[in-house]
Amino acid sequence: MFGIDVSEHNGIINWELVKNNINFAILRLGWIGNKNNHTLDKQFERNYNECKRLGIPVGVYVYNYCNSEETVKSGANWTIEKLKGKSLELPVYIDMEDNSIANCGREKLTNICIAFNSIIESKGLWAGVYANENWFNNYLNKEEIKRRYTTWIASYKSGTDCYKGQYDIWQNSSNGRINGINGNVDTNY
């Protein structure tokens, strides 16, 4: 299956044109921070409503700046609140890649993922972790994450199944081109 992930940085998307070129879309819900300064992506509601109207299967990701289990729990509860009344066909991913939390250490970063996803799962949603290859290999306890959750890896290589059997979704490019989106878009298998 082929899909895209998008945020407000992709502008106003013409989903009518996009729908015939993809099998799924993962939408940025927003980002979560340490001071309860969680922020909704400016295009999330529109992107969600358009995907639902057109029958495009949807998941979401939440960009994480939280550096502790306590602050990420606040972010997870905010995520649940923002998803009230919505239906998802794909997981809710915590996006683990920000340099500001890279020095927290593998155990703490893995526990941040677990704290977030425990709340997501407690509400009956499918939980996952997104990270680039470097983060999965060097910043997270990859085997623990893979044992517990669905995984989505970013690694920009050519081909269509480089990570088949290792990760559930592979983000293969940040400069894909899809009719209906101005500029580059992240593409996934």
PDB file of C-alpha atoms in Angstrom:
ATOM      1  CA  MET A   1       0.000   0.000   0.000  1.00  0.00           C
ATOM      2  CA  PHE A   2       1.151   3.543  -0.770  1.00  0.00           C
ATOM      3  CA  GLY A   3       0.356   6.606   1.313  1.00  0.00           C
ATOM      4  CA  ILE A   4       1.374  10.063   2.407  1.00  0.00           C
ATOM      5  CA  ASP A   5       1.790  11.924   5.666  1.00  0.00           C
ATOM      6  CA  VAL A   6       0.933  15.607   5.755  1.00  0.00           C
ATOM      7  CA  SER A   7       0.787  18.654   7.993  1.00  0.00           C
ATOM      8  CA  GLU A   8       0.031  22.362   7.700  1.00  0.00           C
ATOM      9  CA  HIS A   9       3.402  22.669   5.944  1.00  0.00           C
ATOM     10  CA  ASN A  10       1.802  21.034   2.889  1.00  0.00           C
ATOM     11  CA  GLY A  11      -0.687  23.913   2.612  1.00  0.00           C
ATOM     12  CA  ILE A  12      -4.253  23.520   1.364  1.00  0.00           C
ATOM     13  CA  ILE A  13      -4.450  20.047  -0.169  1.00  0.00           C
ATOM     14  CA  ASN A  14      -6.815  19.195  -3.026  1.00  0.00           C
ATOM     15  CA  TRP A  15      -7.875  15.817  -1.657  1.00  0.00           C
ATOM     16  CA  GLU A  16     -10.119  15.179  -4.686  1.00  0.00           C
ATOM     17  CA  LEU A  17      -6.971  14.977  -6.821  1.00  0.00           C
ATOM     18  CA  VAL A  18      -4.895  13.194  -4.177  1.00  0.00           C
ATOM     19  CA  LYS A  19      -7.376  10.383  -3.442  1.00  0.00           C
ATOM     20  CA  ASN A  20      -6.752   8.425  -6.663  1.00  0.00           C
ATOM     21  CA  ASN A  21      -2.995   8.319  -6.035  1.00  0.00           C
ATOM     22  CA  ILE A  22      -2.886   6.977  -2.453  1.00  0.00           C
ATOM     23  CA  ASN A  23      -4.223   4.161  -0.287  1.00  0.00           C
ATOM     24  CA  PHE A  24      -3.945   6.009   3.057  1.00  0.00           C
ATOM     25  CA  ALA A  25      -3.006   9.283   4.739  1.00  0.00           C
ATOM     26  CA  ILE A  26      -1.385   9.964   8.099  1.00  0.00           C
ATOM     27  CA  LEU A  27      -2.224  13.461   9.307  1.00  0.00           C
ATOM     28  CA  ARG A  28      -0.314  15.531  11.818  1.00  0.00           C
ATOM     29  CA  LEU A  29      -2.677  16.175  14.711  1.00  0.00           C
ATOM     30  CA  GLY A  30      -0.211  18.685  16.114  1.00  0.00           C
ATOM     31  CA  TRP A  31       2.621  18.773  18.597  1.00  0.00           C
ATOM     32  CA  ILE A  32       2.955  18.309  22.344  1.00  0.00           C
ATOM     33  CA  GLY A  33       5.330  20.177  24.643  1.00  0.00           C
ATOM     34  CA  ASN A  34       6.595  20.362  28.206  1.00  0.00           C
ATOM     35  CA  LYS A  35       4.524  23.359  29.327  1.00  0.00           C
ATOM     36  CA  ASN A  36       1.100  22.008  28.307  1.00  0.00           C
ATOM     37  CA  ASN A  37       1.626  24.109  25.194  1.00  0.00           C
ATOM     38  CA  HIS A  38       0.133  21.438  22.970  1.00  0.00           C
ATOM     39  CA  THR A  39      -0.797  22.844  19.562  1.00  0.00           C
ATOM     40  CA  LEU A  40      -3.276  21.621  16.951  1.00  0.00           C
ATOM     41  CA  ASP A  41      -2.000  21.518  13.359  1.00  0.00           C
ATOM     42  CA  LYS A  42      -3.738  24.339  11.471  1.00  0.00           C
ATOM     43  CA  GLN A  43      -4.845  21.978   8.669  1.00  0.00           C
ATOM     44  CA  PHE A  44      -5.757  18.929  10.763  1.00  0.00           C
ATOM     45  CA  GLU A  45      -9.533  19.433  10.893  1.00  0.00           C
ATOM     46  CA  ARG A  46      -9.774  20.192   7.183  1.00  0.00           C
ATOM     47  CA  ASN A  47      -7.489  17.310   6.213  1.00  0.00           C
ATOM     48  CA  TYR A  48      -9.378  14.894   8.472  1.00  0.00           C
ATOM     49  CA  ASN A  49     -12.799  15.965   7.176  1.00  0.00           C
ATOM     50  CA  GLU A  50     -11.702  15.738   3.545  1.00  0.00           C
ATOM     51  CA  CYS A  51     -10.204  12.260   4.000  1.00  0.00           C
ATOM     52  CA  LYS A  52     -13.371  11.070   5.726  1.00  0.00           C
ATOM     53  CA  ARG A  53     -15.587  12.584   3.016  1.00  0.00           C
ATOM     54  CA  LEU A  54     -13.582  10.839   0.310  1.00  0.00           C
ATOM     55  CA  GLY A  55     -13.131   7.498   2.084  1.00  0.00           C
ATOM     56  CA  ILE A  56      -9.344   7.752   2.492  1.00  0.00           C
ATOM     57  CA  PRO A  57      -8.127   5.634   5.461  1.00  0.00           C
ATOM     58  CA  VAL A  58      -6.604   7.902   8.107  1.00  0.00           C
ATOM     59  CA  GLY A  59      -4.096   7.749  10.954  1.00  0.00           C
ATOM     60  CA  VAL A  60      -2.496  10.577  12.910  1.00  0.00           C
ATOM     61  CA  TYR A  61       0.882  11.502  14.300  1.00  0.00           C
ATOM     62  CA  VAL A  62       1.780  13.790  17.179  1.00  0.00           C
ATOM     63  CA  TYR A  63       5.180  15.486  17.110  1.00  0.00           C
ATOM     64  CA  ASN A  64       6.742  15.137  20.558  1.00  0.00           C
ATOM     65  CA  TYR A  65       8.850  17.713  22.420  1.00  0.00           C
ATOM     66  CA  CYS A  66       8.054  16.247  25.873  1.00  0.00           C
ATOM     67  CA  ASN A  67      11.105  15.193  27.881  1.00  0.00           C
ATOM     68  CA  SER A  68       9.411  13.269  30.706  1.00  0.00           C
ATOM     69  CA  GLU A  69       6.725  10.663  31.242  1.00  0.00           C
ATOM     70  CA  GLU A  70       4.615  13.180  33.180  1.00  0.00           C
ATOM     71  CA  THR A  71       4.584  15.815  30.441  1.00  0.00           C
ATOM     72  CA  VAL A  72       3.946  13.267  27.690  1.00  0.00           C
ATOM     73  CA  LYS A  73       0.925  11.956  29.635  1.00  0.00           C
ATOM     74  CA  SER A  74      -0.525  15.468  29.470  1.00  0.00           C
ATOM     75  CA  GLY A  75       0.140  15.412  25.725  1.00  0.00           C
ATOM     76  CA  ALA A  76      -1.536  12.026  25.365  1.00  0.00           C
ATOM     77  CA  ASN A  77      -4.631  13.253  27.199  1.00  0.00           C
ATOM     78  CA  TRP A  78      -4.709  16.333  24.924  1.00  0.00           C
ATOM     79  CA  THR A  79      -4.448  13.959  21.933  1.00  0.00           C
ATOM     80  CA  ILE A  80      -7.415  11.916  23.172  1.00  0.00           C
ATOM     81  CA  GLU A  81      -9.437  15.102  23.668  1.00  0.00           C
ATOM     82  CA  LYS A  82      -8.694  16.310  20.122  1.00  0.00           C
ATOM     83  CA  LEU A  83      -9.690  12.901  18.673  1.00  0.00           C
ATOM     84  CA  LYS A  84     -13.071  12.752  20.441  1.00  0.00           C
ATOM     85  CA  GLY A  85     -15.792  11.902  17.948  1.00  0.00           C
ATOM     86  CA  LYS A  86     -13.300  10.968  15.238  1.00  0.00           C
ATOM     87  CA  SER A  87     -12.663   7.526  13.763  1.00  0.00           C
ATOM     88  CA  LEU A  88      -9.278   6.292  12.625  1.00  0.00           C
ATOM     89  CA  GLU A  89      -8.430   3.329  10.434  1.00  0.00           C
ATOM     90  CA  LEU A  90      -4.704   3.625  11.182  1.00  0.00           C
ATOM     91  CA  PRO A  91      -2.719   4.205  14.387  1.00  0.00           C
ATOM     92  CA  VAL A  92      -1.979   7.229  16.517  1.00  0.00           C
ATOM     93  CA  TYR A  93       1.804   7.621  16.312  1.00  0.00           C
ATOM     94  CA  ILE A  94       4.076   9.474  18.700  1.00  0.00           C
ATOM     95  CA  ASP A  95       6.758  11.132  16.534  1.00  0.00           C
ATOM     96  CA  MET A  96      10.149  10.713  18.231  1.00  0.00           C
ATOM     97  CA  GLU A  97      12.873  12.681  16.474  1.00  0.00           C
ATOM     98  CA  ASP A  98      13.361  16.086  18.040  1.00  0.00           C
ATOM     99  CA  ASN A  99      16.940  17.096  18.871  1.00  0.00           C
ATOM    100  CA  SER A 100      15.777  18.883  22.038  1.00  0.00           C
ATOM    101  CA  ILE A 101      15.034  15.522  23.704  1.00  0.00           C
ATOM    102  CA  ALA A 102      17.827  13.454  22.154  1.00  0.00           C
ATOM    103  CA  ASN A 103      19.973  13.670  25.302  1.00  0.00           C
ATOM    104  CA  CYS A 104      17.315  12.065  27.540  1.00  0.00           C
ATOM    105  CA  GLY A 105      18.769   8.594  27.031  1.00  0.00           C
ATOM    106  CA  ARG A 106      17.411   5.417  25.489  1.00  0.00           C
ATOM    107  CA  GLU A 107      15.523   4.168  28.567  1.00  0.00           C
ATOM    108  CA  LYS A 108      13.799   7.493  29.273  1.00  0.00           C
ATOM    109  CA  LEU A 109      12.866   8.044  25.616  1.00  0.00           C
ATOM    110  CA  THR A 110      11.456   4.525  25.395  1.00  0.00           C
ATOM    111  CA  ASN A 111       9.481   5.129  28.608  1.00  0.00           C
ATOM    112  CA  ILE A 112       8.119   8.364  27.111  1.00  0.00           C
ATOM    113  CA  CYS A 113       6.787   6.317  24.173  1.00  0.00           C
ATOM    114  CA  ILE A 114       5.261   3.773  26.547  1.00  0.00           C
ATOM    115  CA  ALA A 115       3.642   6.453  28.736  1.00  0.00           C
ATOM    116  CA  PHE A 116       2.064   8.159  25.712  1.00  0.00           C
ATOM    117  CA  ASN A 117       0.921   4.957  24.042  1.00  0.00           C
ATOM    118  CA  SER A 118      -0.476   3.445  27.248  1.00  0.00           C
ATOM    119  CA  ILE A 119      -2.984   6.294  27.414  1.00  0.00           C
ATOM    120  CA  ILE A 120      -3.752   6.011  23.692  1.00  0.00           C
ATOM    121  CA  GLU A 121      -4.400   2.261  24.031  1.00  0.00           C
ATOM    122  CA  SER A 122      -6.475   2.718  27.204  1.00  0.00           C
ATOM    123  CA  LYS A 123      -8.970   4.639  25.053  1.00  0.00           C
ATOM    124  CA  GLY A 124      -9.225   1.806  22.524  1.00  0.00           C
ATOM    125  CA  LEU A 125      -6.994   3.385  19.887  1.00  0.00           C
ATOM    126  CA  TRP A 126      -4.159   1.694  17.988  1.00  0.00           C
ATOM    127  CA  ALA A 127      -0.786   3.050  19.151  1.00  0.00           C
ATOM    128  CA  GLY A 128       2.469   3.360  17.253  1.00  0.00           C
ATOM    129  CA  VAL A 129       5.901   4.954  17.254  1.00  0.00           C
ATOM    130  CA  TYR A 130       7.413   6.940  14.381  1.00  0.00           C
ATOM    131  CA  ALA A 131      11.153   7.608  14.252  1.00  0.00           C
ATOM    132  CA  ASN A 132      13.936   7.781  11.730  1.00  0.00           C
ATOM    133  CA  GLU A 133      16.377   4.908  11.406  1.00  0.00           C
ATOM    134  CA  ASN A 134      18.987   6.655  13.559  1.00  0.00           C
ATOM    135  CA  TRP A 135      16.484   7.145  16.406  1.00  0.00           C
ATOM    136  CA  PHE A 136      15.226   3.558  16.270  1.00  0.00           C
ATOM    137  CA  ASN A 137      18.792   2.229  16.306  1.00  0.00           C
ATOM    138  CA  ASN A 138      20.446   4.645  18.739  1.00  0.00           C
ATOM    139  CA  TYR A 139      17.884   6.510  20.861  1.00  0.00           C
ATOM    140  CA  LEU A 140      15.062   4.021  21.505  1.00  0.00           C
ATOM    141  CA  ASN A 141      14.910   0.458  22.743  1.00  0.00           C
ATOM    142  CA  LYS A 142      13.850  -0.714  19.303  1.00  0.00           C
ATOM    143  CA  GLU A 143      12.994  -4.294  20.257  1.00  0.00           C
ATOM    144  CA  GLU A 144      10.809  -3.180  23.172  1.00  0.00           C
ATOM    145  CA  ILE A 145       9.000  -0.677  20.939  1.00  0.00           C
ATOM    146  CA  LYS A 146       8.484  -3.279  18.193  1.00  0.00           C
ATOM    147  CA  ARG A 147       7.219  -5.835  20.724  1.00  0.00           C
ATOM    148  CA  ARG A 148       4.603  -3.442  22.091  1.00  0.00           C
ATOM    149  CA  TYR A 149       3.538  -1.186  19.199  1.00  0.00           C
ATOM    150  CA  THR A 150       3.194  -0.779  15.484  1.00  0.00           C
ATOM    151  CA  THR A 151       6.249   0.956  14.036  1.00  0.00           C
ATOM    152  CA  TRP A 152       6.833   3.516  11.296  1.00  0.00           C
ATOM    153  CA  ILE A 153      10.402   4.203  10.170  1.00  0.00           C
ATOM    154  CA  ALA A 154      11.795   7.063   8.118  1.00  0.00           C
ATOM    155  CA  SER A 155      14.703   6.013   5.922  1.00  0.00           C
ATOM    156  CA  TYR A 156      15.128   7.589   2.509  1.00  0.00           C
ATOM    157  CA  LYS A 157      16.167   4.808   0.176  1.00  0.00           C
ATOM    158  CA  SER A 158      14.920   3.676  -3.206  1.00  0.00           C
ATOM    159  CA  GLY A 159      12.744   0.588  -3.600  1.00  0.00           C
ATOM    160  CA  THR A 160       9.354  -0.428  -2.273  1.00  0.00           C
ATOM    161  CA  ASP A 161       9.960  -2.964   0.505  1.00  0.00           C
ATOM    162  CA  CYS A 162      13.338  -2.277   2.111  1.00  0.00           C
ATOM    163  CA  TYR A 163      11.957  -2.799   5.626  1.00  0.00           C
ATOM    164  CA  LYS A 164       9.326  -5.471   4.938  1.00  0.00           C
ATOM    165  CA  GLY A 165       8.867  -7.544   8.080  1.00  0.00           C
ATOM    166  CA  GLN A 166      10.945  -5.165  10.232  1.00  0.00           C
ATOM    167  CA  TYR A 167       8.627  -2.149  10.485  1.00  0.00           C
ATOM    168  CA  ASP A 168       4.961  -1.738   9.614  1.00  0.00           C
ATOM    169  CA  ILE A 169       5.229   1.486   7.624  1.00  0.00           C
ATOM    170  CA  TRP A 170       8.264   2.822   5.816  1.00  0.00           C
ATOM    171  CA  GLN A 171       8.547   6.548   5.027  1.00  0.00           C
ATOM    172  CA  ASN A 172      10.744   6.304   1.957  1.00  0.00           C
ATOM    173  CA  SER A 173      10.922   9.950   0.838  1.00  0.00           C
ATOM    174  CA  SER A 174      10.367  13.533   1.921  1.00  0.00           C
ATOM    175  CA  ASN A 175      10.283  14.847  -1.636  1.00  0.00           C
ATOM    176  CA  GLY A 176       7.488  12.875  -3.242  1.00  0.00           C
ATOM    177  CA  ARG A 177       5.185  14.550  -5.726  1.00  0.00           C
ATOM    178  CA  ILE A 178       1.421  13.949  -5.699  1.00  0.00           C
ATOM    179  CA  ASN A 179      -1.143  15.667  -7.895  1.00  0.00           C
ATOM    180  CA  GLY A 180      -3.201  17.916  -5.594  1.00  0.00           C
ATOM    181  CA  ILE A 181      -0.319  18.904  -3.284  1.00  0.00           C
ATOM    182  CA  ASN A 182       1.881  21.902  -4.052  1.00  0.00           C
ATOM    183  CA  GLY A 183       5.523  21.044  -3.457  1.00  0.00           C
ATOM    184  CA  ASN A 184       7.072  17.985  -1.881  1.00  0.00           C
ATOM    185  CA  VAL A 185       5.248  15.471   0.325  1.00  0.00           C
ATOM    186  CA  ASP A 186       6.376  12.567   2.490  1.00  0.00           C
ATOM    187  CA  THR A 187       5.583   9.197   0.904  1.00  0.00           C
ATOM    188  CA  ASN A 188       5.177   5.855   2.640  1.00  0.00           C
ATOM    189  CA  TYR A 189       4.770   2.137   1.960  1.00  0.00           C
TER     190      TYR A 189
END
